[in-house]
Coordinates of C-alpha atoms in Angstrom, one line a residue:
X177 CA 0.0 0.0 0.0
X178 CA 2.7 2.3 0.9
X179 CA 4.6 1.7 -2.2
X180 CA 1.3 2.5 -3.9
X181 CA 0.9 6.0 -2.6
X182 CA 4.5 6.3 -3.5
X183 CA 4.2 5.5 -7.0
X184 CA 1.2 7.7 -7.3
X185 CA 3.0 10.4 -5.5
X186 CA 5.9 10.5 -7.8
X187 CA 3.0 10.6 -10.8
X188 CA 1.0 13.6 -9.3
X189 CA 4.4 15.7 -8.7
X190 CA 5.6 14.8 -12.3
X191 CA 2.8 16.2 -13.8
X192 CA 2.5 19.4 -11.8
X193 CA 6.1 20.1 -12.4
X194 CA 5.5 19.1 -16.6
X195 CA 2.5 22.0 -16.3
X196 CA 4.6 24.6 -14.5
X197 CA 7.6 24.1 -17.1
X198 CA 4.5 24.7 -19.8
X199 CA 3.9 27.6 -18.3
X200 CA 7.2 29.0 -18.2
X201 CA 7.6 28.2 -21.4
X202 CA 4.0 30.0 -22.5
X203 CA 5.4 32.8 -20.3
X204 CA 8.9 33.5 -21.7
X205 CA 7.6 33.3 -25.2
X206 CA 4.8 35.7 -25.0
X207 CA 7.5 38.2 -23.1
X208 CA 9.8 37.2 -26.0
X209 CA 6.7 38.2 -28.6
X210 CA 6.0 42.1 -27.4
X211 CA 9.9 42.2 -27.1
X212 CA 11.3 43.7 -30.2
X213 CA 13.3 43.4 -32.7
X214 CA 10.5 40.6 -34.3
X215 CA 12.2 38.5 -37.2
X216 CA 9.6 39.3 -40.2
X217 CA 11.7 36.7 -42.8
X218 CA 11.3 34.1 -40.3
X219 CA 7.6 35.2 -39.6
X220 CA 6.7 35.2 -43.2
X221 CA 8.8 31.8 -44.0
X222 CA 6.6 30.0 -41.3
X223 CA 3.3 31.6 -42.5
X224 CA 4.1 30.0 -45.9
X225 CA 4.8 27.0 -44.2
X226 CA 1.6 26.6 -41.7
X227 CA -0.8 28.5 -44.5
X228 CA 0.2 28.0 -47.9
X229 CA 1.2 24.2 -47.6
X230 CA -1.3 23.5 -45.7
X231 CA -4.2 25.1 -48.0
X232 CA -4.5 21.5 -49.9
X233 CA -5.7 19.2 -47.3
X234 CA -7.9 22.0 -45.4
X235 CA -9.6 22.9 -49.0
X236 CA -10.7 18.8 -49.1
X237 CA -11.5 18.8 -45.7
X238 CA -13.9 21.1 -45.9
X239 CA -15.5 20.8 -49.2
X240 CA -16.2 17.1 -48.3
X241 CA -17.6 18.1 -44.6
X242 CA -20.2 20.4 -46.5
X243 CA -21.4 17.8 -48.7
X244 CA -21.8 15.5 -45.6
X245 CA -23.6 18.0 -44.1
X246 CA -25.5 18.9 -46.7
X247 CA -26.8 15.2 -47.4
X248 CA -27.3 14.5 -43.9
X249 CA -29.5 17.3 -43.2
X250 CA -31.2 17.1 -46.3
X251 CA -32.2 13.6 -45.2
X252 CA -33.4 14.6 -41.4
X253 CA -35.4 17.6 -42.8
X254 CA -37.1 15.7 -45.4
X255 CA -39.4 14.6 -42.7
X256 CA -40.5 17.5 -41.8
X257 CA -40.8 19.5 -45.2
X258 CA -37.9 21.7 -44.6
X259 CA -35.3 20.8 -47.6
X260 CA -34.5 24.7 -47.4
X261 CA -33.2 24.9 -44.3
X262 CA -30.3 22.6 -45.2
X263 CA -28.1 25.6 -46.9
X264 CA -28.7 27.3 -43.5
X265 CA -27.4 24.1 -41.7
X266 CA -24.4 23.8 -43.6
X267 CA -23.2 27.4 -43.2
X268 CA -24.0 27.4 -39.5
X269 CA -22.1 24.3 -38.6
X270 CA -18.7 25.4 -41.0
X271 CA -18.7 28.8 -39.7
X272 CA -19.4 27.7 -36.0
X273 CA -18.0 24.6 -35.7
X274 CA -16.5 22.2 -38.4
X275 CA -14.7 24.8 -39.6
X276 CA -12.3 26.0 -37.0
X277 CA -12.2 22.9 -35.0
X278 CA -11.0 20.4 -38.6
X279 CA -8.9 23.1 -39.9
X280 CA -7.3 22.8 -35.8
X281 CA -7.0 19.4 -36.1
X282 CA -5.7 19.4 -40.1
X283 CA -2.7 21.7 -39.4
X284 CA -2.4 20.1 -36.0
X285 CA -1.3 16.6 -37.9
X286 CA 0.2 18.8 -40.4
X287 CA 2.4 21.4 -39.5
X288 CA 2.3 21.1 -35.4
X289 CA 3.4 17.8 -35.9
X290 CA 6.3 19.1 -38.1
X291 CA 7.4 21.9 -35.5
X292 CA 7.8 19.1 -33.1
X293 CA 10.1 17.0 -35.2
X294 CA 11.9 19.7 -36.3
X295 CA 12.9 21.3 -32.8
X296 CA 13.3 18.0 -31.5
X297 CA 16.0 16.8 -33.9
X298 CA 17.5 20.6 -33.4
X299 CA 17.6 19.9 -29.8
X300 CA 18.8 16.2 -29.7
X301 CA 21.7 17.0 -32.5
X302 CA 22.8 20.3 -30.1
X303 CA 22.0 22.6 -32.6
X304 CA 19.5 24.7 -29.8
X305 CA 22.5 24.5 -27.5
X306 CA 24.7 25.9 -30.7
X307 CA 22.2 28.9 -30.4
X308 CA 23.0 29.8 -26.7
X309 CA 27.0 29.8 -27.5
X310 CA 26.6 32.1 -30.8
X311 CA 24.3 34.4 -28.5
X312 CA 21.2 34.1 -30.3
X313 CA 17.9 33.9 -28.6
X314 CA 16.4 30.3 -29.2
X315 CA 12.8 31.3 -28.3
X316 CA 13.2 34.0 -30.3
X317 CA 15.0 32.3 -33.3
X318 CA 12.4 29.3 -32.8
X319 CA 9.4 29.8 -31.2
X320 CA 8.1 32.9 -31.7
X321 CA 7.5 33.2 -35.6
X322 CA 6.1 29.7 -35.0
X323 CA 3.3 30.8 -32.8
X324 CA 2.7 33.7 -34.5
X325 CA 2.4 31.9 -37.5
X326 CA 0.0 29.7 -36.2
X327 CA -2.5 32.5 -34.9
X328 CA -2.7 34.7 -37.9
X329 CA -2.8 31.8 -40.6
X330 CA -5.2 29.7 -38.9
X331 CA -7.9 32.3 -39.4
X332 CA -7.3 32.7 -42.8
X333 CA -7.5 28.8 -43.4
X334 CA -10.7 28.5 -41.7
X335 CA -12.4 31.2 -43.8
X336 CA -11.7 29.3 -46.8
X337 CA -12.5 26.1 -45.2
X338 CA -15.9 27.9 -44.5
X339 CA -16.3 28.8 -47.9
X340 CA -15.4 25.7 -49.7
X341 CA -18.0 23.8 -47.4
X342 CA -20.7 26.4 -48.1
X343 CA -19.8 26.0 -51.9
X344 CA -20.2 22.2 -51.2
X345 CA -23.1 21.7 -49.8
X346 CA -24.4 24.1 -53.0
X347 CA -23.7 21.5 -54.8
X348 CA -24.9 18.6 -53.4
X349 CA -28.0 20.4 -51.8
X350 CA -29.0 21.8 -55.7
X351 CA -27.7 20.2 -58.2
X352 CA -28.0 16.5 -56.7
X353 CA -30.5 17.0 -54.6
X354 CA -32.6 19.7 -56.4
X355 CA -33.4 22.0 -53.7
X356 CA -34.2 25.7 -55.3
X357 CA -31.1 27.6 -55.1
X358 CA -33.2 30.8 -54.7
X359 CA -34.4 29.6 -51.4
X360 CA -31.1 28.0 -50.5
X361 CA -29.4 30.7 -50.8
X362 CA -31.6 33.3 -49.2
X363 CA -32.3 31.1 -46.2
X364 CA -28.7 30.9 -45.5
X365 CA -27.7 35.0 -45.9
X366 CA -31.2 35.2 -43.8
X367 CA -29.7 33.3 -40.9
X368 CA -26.2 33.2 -40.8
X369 CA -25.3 36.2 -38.9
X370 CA -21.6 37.9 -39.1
X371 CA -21.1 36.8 -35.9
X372 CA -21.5 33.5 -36.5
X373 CA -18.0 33.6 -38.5
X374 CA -15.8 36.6 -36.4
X375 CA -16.3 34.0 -33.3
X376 CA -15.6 31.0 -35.4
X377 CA -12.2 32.5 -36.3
X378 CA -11.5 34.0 -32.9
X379 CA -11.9 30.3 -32.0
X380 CA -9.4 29.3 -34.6
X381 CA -7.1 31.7 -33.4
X382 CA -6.9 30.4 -30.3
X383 CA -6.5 26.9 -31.7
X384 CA -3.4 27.7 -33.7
X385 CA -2.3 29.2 -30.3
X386 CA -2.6 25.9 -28.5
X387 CA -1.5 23.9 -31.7
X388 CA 1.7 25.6 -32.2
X389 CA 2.6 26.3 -28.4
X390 CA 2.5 22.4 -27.5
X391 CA 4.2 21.3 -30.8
X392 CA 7.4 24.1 -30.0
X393 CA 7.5 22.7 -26.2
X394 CA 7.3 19.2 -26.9
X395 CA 9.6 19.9 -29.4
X396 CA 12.1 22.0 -28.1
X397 CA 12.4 20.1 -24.6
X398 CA 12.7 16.8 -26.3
X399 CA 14.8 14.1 -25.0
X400 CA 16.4 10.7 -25.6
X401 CA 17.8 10.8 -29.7
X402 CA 15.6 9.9 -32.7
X403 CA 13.0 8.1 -30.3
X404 CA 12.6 11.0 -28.1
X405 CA 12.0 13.1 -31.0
X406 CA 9.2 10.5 -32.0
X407 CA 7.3 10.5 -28.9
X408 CA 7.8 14.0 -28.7
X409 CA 6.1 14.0 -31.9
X410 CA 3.2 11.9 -31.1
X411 CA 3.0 13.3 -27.9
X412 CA 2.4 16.9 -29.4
X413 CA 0.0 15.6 -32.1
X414 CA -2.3 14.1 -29.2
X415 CA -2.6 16.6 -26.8
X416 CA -2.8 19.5 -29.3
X417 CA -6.1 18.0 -30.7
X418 CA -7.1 17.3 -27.0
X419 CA -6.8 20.3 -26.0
X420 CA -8.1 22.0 -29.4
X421 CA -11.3 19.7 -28.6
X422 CA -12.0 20.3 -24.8
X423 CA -11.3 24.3 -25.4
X424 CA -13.6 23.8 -28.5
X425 CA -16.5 23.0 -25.8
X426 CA -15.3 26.1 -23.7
X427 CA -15.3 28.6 -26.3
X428 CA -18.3 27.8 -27.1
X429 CA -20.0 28.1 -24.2
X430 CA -18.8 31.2 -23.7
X431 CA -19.8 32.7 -27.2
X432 CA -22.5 31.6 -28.7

């Protein structure tokens, strides 16, 4: 029994010292971030890299999610008479919901997953501890145009996931289904409100926050050679969406 309590002891204390090193890690980046000079060719490089390569897989996402939801509600509303209210439906759930939270998820796998590999193998091969000899700021270096990266182009990917899911369910709701587009269309400006999308991509926001702040810590405290890296890696991938999924329920709670 005693050796019990030990063991589960030494668990509790090792994960209330792995939250306070988060924290200090959350802390000393965000002084790092109003802290000039901010490297804008890095900044851009990693925007590229989170938004632009990432556009493929976010654009199928969401023009496949649509025409779920389009089918699906066209199916439940049937009953009921109310084919026109799928358009609504559709727009609702991208802009509110599907939206931010796959397009989290997408450049979770995608790119957070990537920041962890890469700042892993930088800090198992010494090239983070290269960085402190040649006086350069790691976190700054790193970190920052990471994050930063993450929080503006997250947005940007969830409006187009929006719109390729609206422009899906179109489809599938009028020209396979044959629901008028007149009343499709005027049902959804009529009850899709503007904000209905501004807190769908403040949600986003804060999910490329999250996505990109695990993925550099996991990374860049990674241990243990090329196996540490890949734990760090999966490690990162799993509580990024986590955590993208239980704040999903908060957010929402709080804004809509």
């Amino acid at each position: 029994m005693t050796a019990l309590l030990e063991l589960f002891g030494r668990i509790v204390i090792a994960r209330i010292e792995e939250v306070g090193r988060v924290f200090l890690f959350l802390f000393e980046t965000a002084v790092t971030c109003f802290t000039p000079p901010l490297r804008w060719r890095l900044l851009f490089r990693q925007m590229e890299f989170v938004g632009v390569r990432s556009l493929s897989v976010v654009i199928l996402t969401g023009t496949f999610t649509g025409m779920v939801l389009a089918l699906q509600s066209y199916y439940g509303f049937r009953k009921f008479g109310a084919e026109g209210l799928v358009g609504t439906t559709v727009a609702l759930s991208m802009a509110r919901e599907l939206g931010p939270v796959l397009t989290g998820l997408m450049v979770t796998a995608r790119a957070g997953s990537a920041m962890a590999a890469e700042l892993g193998t930088m800090r198992v091969t010494e090239q983070i501890d290269g960085l402190f000899v040649m006086a350069v700021d790691p976190v700054r270096y790193l970190v920052v145009p990471r994050i930063l990266a993450a929080f503006v182009m997250l947005p940007v990917l969830t409006i187009i996931s929006d719109f390729v899911g609206v422009l899906g369910g179109y489809f599938v709701g009028v020209n396979l289904l044959g629901i008028n587009s007149g009343i499709y269309i005027s049902n959804t400006v009529k009850y899709v409100e503007l904000s209905d999308i501004y807190n769908g991509l403040v949600k986003a926001a804060c999910f490329g926050l999250i996505l990109a702040s695990i993925g550099c810590y996991k990374g860049y405290n990674a241990r243990g050679g090329a196996q540490g890296v890949g734990q760090a890696t999966t490690e990162a991938v799993v509580l990024s969406s986590v955590l993208i999924l239980i704040n999903d329920y908060f957010l929402t709670a709080m804004m809509f």
